[in-house]
Tab-separated table of C-alpha atoms in Angstrom:
chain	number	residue	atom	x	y	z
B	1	UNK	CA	28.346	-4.714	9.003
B	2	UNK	CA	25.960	-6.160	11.658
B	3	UNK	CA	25.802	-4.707	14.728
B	4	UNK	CA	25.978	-6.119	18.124
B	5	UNK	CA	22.905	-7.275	19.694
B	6	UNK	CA	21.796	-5.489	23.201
B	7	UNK	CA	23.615	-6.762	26.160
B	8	UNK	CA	21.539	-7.683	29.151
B	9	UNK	CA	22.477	-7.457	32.731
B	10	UNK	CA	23.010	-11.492	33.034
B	11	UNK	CA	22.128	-11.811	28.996
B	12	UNK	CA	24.950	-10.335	27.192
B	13	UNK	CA	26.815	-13.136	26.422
B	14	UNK	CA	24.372	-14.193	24.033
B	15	UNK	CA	22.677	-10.768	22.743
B	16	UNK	CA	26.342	-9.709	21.344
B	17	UNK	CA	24.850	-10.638	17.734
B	18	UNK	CA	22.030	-8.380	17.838
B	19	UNK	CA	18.787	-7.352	19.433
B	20	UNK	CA	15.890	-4.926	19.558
B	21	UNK	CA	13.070	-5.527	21.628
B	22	UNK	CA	10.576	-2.960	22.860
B	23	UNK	CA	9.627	-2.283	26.046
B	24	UNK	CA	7.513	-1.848	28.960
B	25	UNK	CA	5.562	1.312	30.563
B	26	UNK	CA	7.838	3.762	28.499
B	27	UNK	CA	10.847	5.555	30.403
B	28	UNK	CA	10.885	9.547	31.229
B	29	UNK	CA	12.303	10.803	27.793
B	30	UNK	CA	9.777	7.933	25.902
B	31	UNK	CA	6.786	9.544	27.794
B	32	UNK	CA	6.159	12.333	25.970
B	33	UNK	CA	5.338	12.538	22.689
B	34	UNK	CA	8.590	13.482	20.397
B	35	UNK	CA	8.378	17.006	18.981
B	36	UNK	CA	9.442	16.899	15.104
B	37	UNK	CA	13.071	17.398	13.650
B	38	UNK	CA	13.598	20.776	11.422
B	39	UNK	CA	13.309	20.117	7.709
B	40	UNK	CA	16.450	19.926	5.680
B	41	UNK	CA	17.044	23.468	3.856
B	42	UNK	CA	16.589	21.478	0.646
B	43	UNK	CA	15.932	17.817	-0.481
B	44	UNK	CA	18.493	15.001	-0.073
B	45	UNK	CA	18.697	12.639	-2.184
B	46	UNK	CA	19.110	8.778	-1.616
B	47	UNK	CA	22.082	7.108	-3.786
B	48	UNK	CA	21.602	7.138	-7.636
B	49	UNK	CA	21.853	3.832	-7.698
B	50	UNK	CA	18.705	3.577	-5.976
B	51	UNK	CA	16.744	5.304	-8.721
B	52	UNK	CA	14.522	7.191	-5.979
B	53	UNK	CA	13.844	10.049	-4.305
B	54	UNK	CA	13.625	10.886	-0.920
B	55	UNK	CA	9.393	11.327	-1.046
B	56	UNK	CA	9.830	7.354	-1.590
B	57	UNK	CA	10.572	4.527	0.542
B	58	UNK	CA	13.806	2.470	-0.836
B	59	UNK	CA	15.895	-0.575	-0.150
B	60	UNK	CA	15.888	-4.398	-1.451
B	61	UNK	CA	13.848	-5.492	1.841
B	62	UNK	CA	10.970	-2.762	0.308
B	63	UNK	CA	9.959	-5.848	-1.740
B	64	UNK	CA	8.816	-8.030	0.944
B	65	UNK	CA	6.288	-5.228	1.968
B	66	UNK	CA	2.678	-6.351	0.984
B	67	UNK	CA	2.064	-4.429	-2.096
B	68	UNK	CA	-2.091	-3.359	-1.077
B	69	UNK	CA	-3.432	-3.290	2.080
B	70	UNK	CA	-2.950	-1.980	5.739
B	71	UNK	CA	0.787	-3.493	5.581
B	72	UNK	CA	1.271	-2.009	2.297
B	73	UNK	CA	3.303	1.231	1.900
B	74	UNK	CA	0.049	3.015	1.373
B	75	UNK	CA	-2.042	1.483	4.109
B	76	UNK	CA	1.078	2.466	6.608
B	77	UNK	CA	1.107	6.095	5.885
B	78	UNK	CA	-2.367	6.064	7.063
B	79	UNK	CA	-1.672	4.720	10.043
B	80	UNK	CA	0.261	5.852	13.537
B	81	UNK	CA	3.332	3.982	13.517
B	82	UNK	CA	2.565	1.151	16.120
B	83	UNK	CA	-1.002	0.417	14.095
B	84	UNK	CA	0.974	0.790	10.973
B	85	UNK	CA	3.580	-1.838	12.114
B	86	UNK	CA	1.335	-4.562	13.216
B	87	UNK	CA	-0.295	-5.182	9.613
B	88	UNK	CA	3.247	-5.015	7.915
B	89	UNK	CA	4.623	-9.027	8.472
B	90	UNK	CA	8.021	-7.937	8.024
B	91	UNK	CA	8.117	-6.304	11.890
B	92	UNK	CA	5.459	-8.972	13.752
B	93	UNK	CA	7.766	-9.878	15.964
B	94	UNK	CA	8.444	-6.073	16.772
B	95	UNK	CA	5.272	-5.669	17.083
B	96	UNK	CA	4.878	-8.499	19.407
B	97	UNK	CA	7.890	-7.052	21.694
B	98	UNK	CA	6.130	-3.531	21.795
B	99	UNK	CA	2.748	-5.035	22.818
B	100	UNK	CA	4.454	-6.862	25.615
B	101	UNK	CA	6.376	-3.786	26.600
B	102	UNK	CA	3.161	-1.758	26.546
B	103	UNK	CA	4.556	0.833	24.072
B	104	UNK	CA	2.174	0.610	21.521
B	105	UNK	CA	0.144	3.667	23.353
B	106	UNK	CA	3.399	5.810	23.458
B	107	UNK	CA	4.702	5.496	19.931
B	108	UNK	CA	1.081	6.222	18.935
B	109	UNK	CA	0.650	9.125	20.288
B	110	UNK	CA	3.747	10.298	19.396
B	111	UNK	CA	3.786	13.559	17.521
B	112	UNK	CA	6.695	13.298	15.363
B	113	UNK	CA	9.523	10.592	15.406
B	114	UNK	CA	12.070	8.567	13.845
B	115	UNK	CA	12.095	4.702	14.134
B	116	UNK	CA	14.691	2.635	13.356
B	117	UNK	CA	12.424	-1.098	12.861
B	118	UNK	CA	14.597	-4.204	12.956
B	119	UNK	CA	12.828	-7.059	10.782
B	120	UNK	CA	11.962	-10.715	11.769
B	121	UNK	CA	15.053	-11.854	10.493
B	122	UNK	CA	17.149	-9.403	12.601
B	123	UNK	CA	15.162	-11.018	15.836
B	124	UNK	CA	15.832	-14.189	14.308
B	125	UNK	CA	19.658	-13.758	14.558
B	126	UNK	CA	19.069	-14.069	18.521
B	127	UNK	CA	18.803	-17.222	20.211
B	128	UNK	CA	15.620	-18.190	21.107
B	129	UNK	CA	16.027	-18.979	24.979
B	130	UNK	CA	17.683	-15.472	24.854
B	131	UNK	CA	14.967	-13.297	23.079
B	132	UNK	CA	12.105	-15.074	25.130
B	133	UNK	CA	14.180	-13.967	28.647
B	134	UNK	CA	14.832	-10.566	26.958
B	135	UNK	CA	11.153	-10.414	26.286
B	136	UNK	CA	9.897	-11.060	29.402
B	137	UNK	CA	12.087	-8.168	30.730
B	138	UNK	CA	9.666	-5.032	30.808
B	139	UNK	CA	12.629	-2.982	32.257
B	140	UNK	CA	14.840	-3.984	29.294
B	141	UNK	CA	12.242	-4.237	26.866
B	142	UNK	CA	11.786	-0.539	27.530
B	143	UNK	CA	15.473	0.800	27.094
B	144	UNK	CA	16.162	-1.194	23.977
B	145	UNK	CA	12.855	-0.207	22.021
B	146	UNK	CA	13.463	3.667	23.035
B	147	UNK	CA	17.162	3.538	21.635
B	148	UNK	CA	15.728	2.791	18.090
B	149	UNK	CA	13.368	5.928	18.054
B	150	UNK	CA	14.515	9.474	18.356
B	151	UNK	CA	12.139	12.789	18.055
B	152	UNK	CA	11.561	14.288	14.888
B	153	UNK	CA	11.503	12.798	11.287
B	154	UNK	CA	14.597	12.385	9.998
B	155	UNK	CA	14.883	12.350	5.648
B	156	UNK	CA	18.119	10.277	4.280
B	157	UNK	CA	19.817	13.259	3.859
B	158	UNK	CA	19.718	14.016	7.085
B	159	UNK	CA	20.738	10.794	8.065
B	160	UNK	CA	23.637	10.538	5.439
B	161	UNK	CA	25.184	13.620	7.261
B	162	UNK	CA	26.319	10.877	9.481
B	163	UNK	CA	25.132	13.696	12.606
B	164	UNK	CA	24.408	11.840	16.287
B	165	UNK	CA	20.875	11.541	17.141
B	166	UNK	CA	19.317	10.885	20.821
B	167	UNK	CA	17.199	8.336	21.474
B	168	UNK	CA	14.189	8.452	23.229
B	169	UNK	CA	16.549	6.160	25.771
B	170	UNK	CA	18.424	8.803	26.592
B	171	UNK	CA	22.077	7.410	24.393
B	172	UNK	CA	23.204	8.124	20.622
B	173	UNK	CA	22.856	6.415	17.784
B	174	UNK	CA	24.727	6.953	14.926
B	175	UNK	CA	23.567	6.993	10.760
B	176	UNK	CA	25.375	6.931	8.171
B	177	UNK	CA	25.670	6.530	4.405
B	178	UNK	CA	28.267	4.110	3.593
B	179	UNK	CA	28.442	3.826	-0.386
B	180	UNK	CA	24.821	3.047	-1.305
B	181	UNK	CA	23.728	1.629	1.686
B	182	UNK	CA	22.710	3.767	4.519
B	183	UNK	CA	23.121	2.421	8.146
B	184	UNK	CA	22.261	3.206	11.870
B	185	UNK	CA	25.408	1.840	13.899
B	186	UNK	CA	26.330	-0.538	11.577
B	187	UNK	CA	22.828	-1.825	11.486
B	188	UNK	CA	21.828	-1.743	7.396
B	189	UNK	CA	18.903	-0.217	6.359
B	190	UNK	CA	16.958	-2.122	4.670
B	191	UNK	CA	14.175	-0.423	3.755
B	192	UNK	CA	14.126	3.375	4.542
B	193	UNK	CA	11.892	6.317	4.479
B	194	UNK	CA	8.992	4.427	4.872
B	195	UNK	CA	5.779	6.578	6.135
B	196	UNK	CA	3.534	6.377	9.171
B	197	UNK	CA	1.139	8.866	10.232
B	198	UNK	CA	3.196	10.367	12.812
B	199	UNK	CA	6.724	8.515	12.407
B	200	UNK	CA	9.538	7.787	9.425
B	201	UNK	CA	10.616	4.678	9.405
B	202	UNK	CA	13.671	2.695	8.599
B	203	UNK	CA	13.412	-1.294	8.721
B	204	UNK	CA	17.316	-2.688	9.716
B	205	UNK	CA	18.513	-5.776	9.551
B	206	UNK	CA	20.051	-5.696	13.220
B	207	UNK	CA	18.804	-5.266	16.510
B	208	UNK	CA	20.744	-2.451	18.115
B	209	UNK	CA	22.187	-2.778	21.436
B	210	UNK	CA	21.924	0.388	23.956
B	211	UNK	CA	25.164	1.463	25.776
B	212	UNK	CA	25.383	-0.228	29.180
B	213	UNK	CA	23.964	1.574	32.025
């Protein structure tokens, strides 16, 4: 199920498909660096028919991931999150909205988070006039970015327990495992529990859309 894209004050006519941008000088709860989420008791596991564990990073989309390199599941754990991003080609145009938001500082220096990544082709699903206005919105930039991180790193299992999680916008979000695939508000993931130096990450295939303030 894809879920809606993030509705603008005079935009959301046309980001009802999806969205995710990032944003600009990060909000009050984005400021400080996330503390990290409590451990599960005991290892979850991701579906069987997934043939992994949760130490590894799963999902069809895992396969467009350069294979060596900085972009490269390898080269990412190395890396904080928004440096780990920009040499993955799946999330440039992420990484583009978090540059122009002037995140790229925050979510660095984060000390423990959660980030739920829509790819280029969930940005792609937005119109073009409509992503370049919702880009040049720092304001907006800033509370759509925040609603796809929330402190701590979550594991699958944690997300499969289908529990609420705050964003770093303030609002919920809301993961689930729905037969083999796991999603964040309907948004599938499409490659999950992939590692940064100081974030998990999950790439979706939507751009989620904040509540309305």
């Amino acid at each position: 199920m894809k879920y809606r894209l993030l509705a603008t004050s005079g935009l959301a006519a046309c980001l009802a498909l999806t969205a995710a941008a990032c944003s600009s000088s990060p909000s009050s709860s984005a400021s400080s660096p996330a503390t990290s989420a409590p451990a599960s008791s005991a290892p979850a596991s991701v579906p069987a028919s997934s043939g992994v564990t949760t130490a590894s990073d799963f999902g069809p989309g895992c396969a467009s991931v350069p294979k060596t390199g900085a972009g490269s599941f390898t080269g990412m754990a190395a890396a904080r999150v928004a440096t780990a991003a920009s040499a993955n080609p799946v999330l440039s145009t992420l990484v583009t909205a978090v540059k122009k938001a002037g995140l790229v500082d925050t979510l660095n220096s984060a000390l423990g988070i959660t980030v739920f990544a829509p790819d280029n082709a969930a940005f792609a699903k937005i119109p073009a006039a409509t992503l370049s206005k919702v880009l040049a919105d720092k304001a907006e930039l800033t509370k759509i970015l925040t609603y796809h991180a929330v402190a701590g790193r979550y594991t699958p299992g944690q997300l499969a327990a289908g529990t609420p999680l705050k964003t770093l916008e303030g609002a919920t979000v809301a993961p689930a495992l729905m037969g083999s695939t796991y999603e964040v508000n309907s948004a599938d993931v499409v490659c999950g529990n992939v590692q940064t130096a100081n974030a998990t990450v999950y790439i979706i295939n939507t751009v989620l859309t904040p509540p309305s303030s």
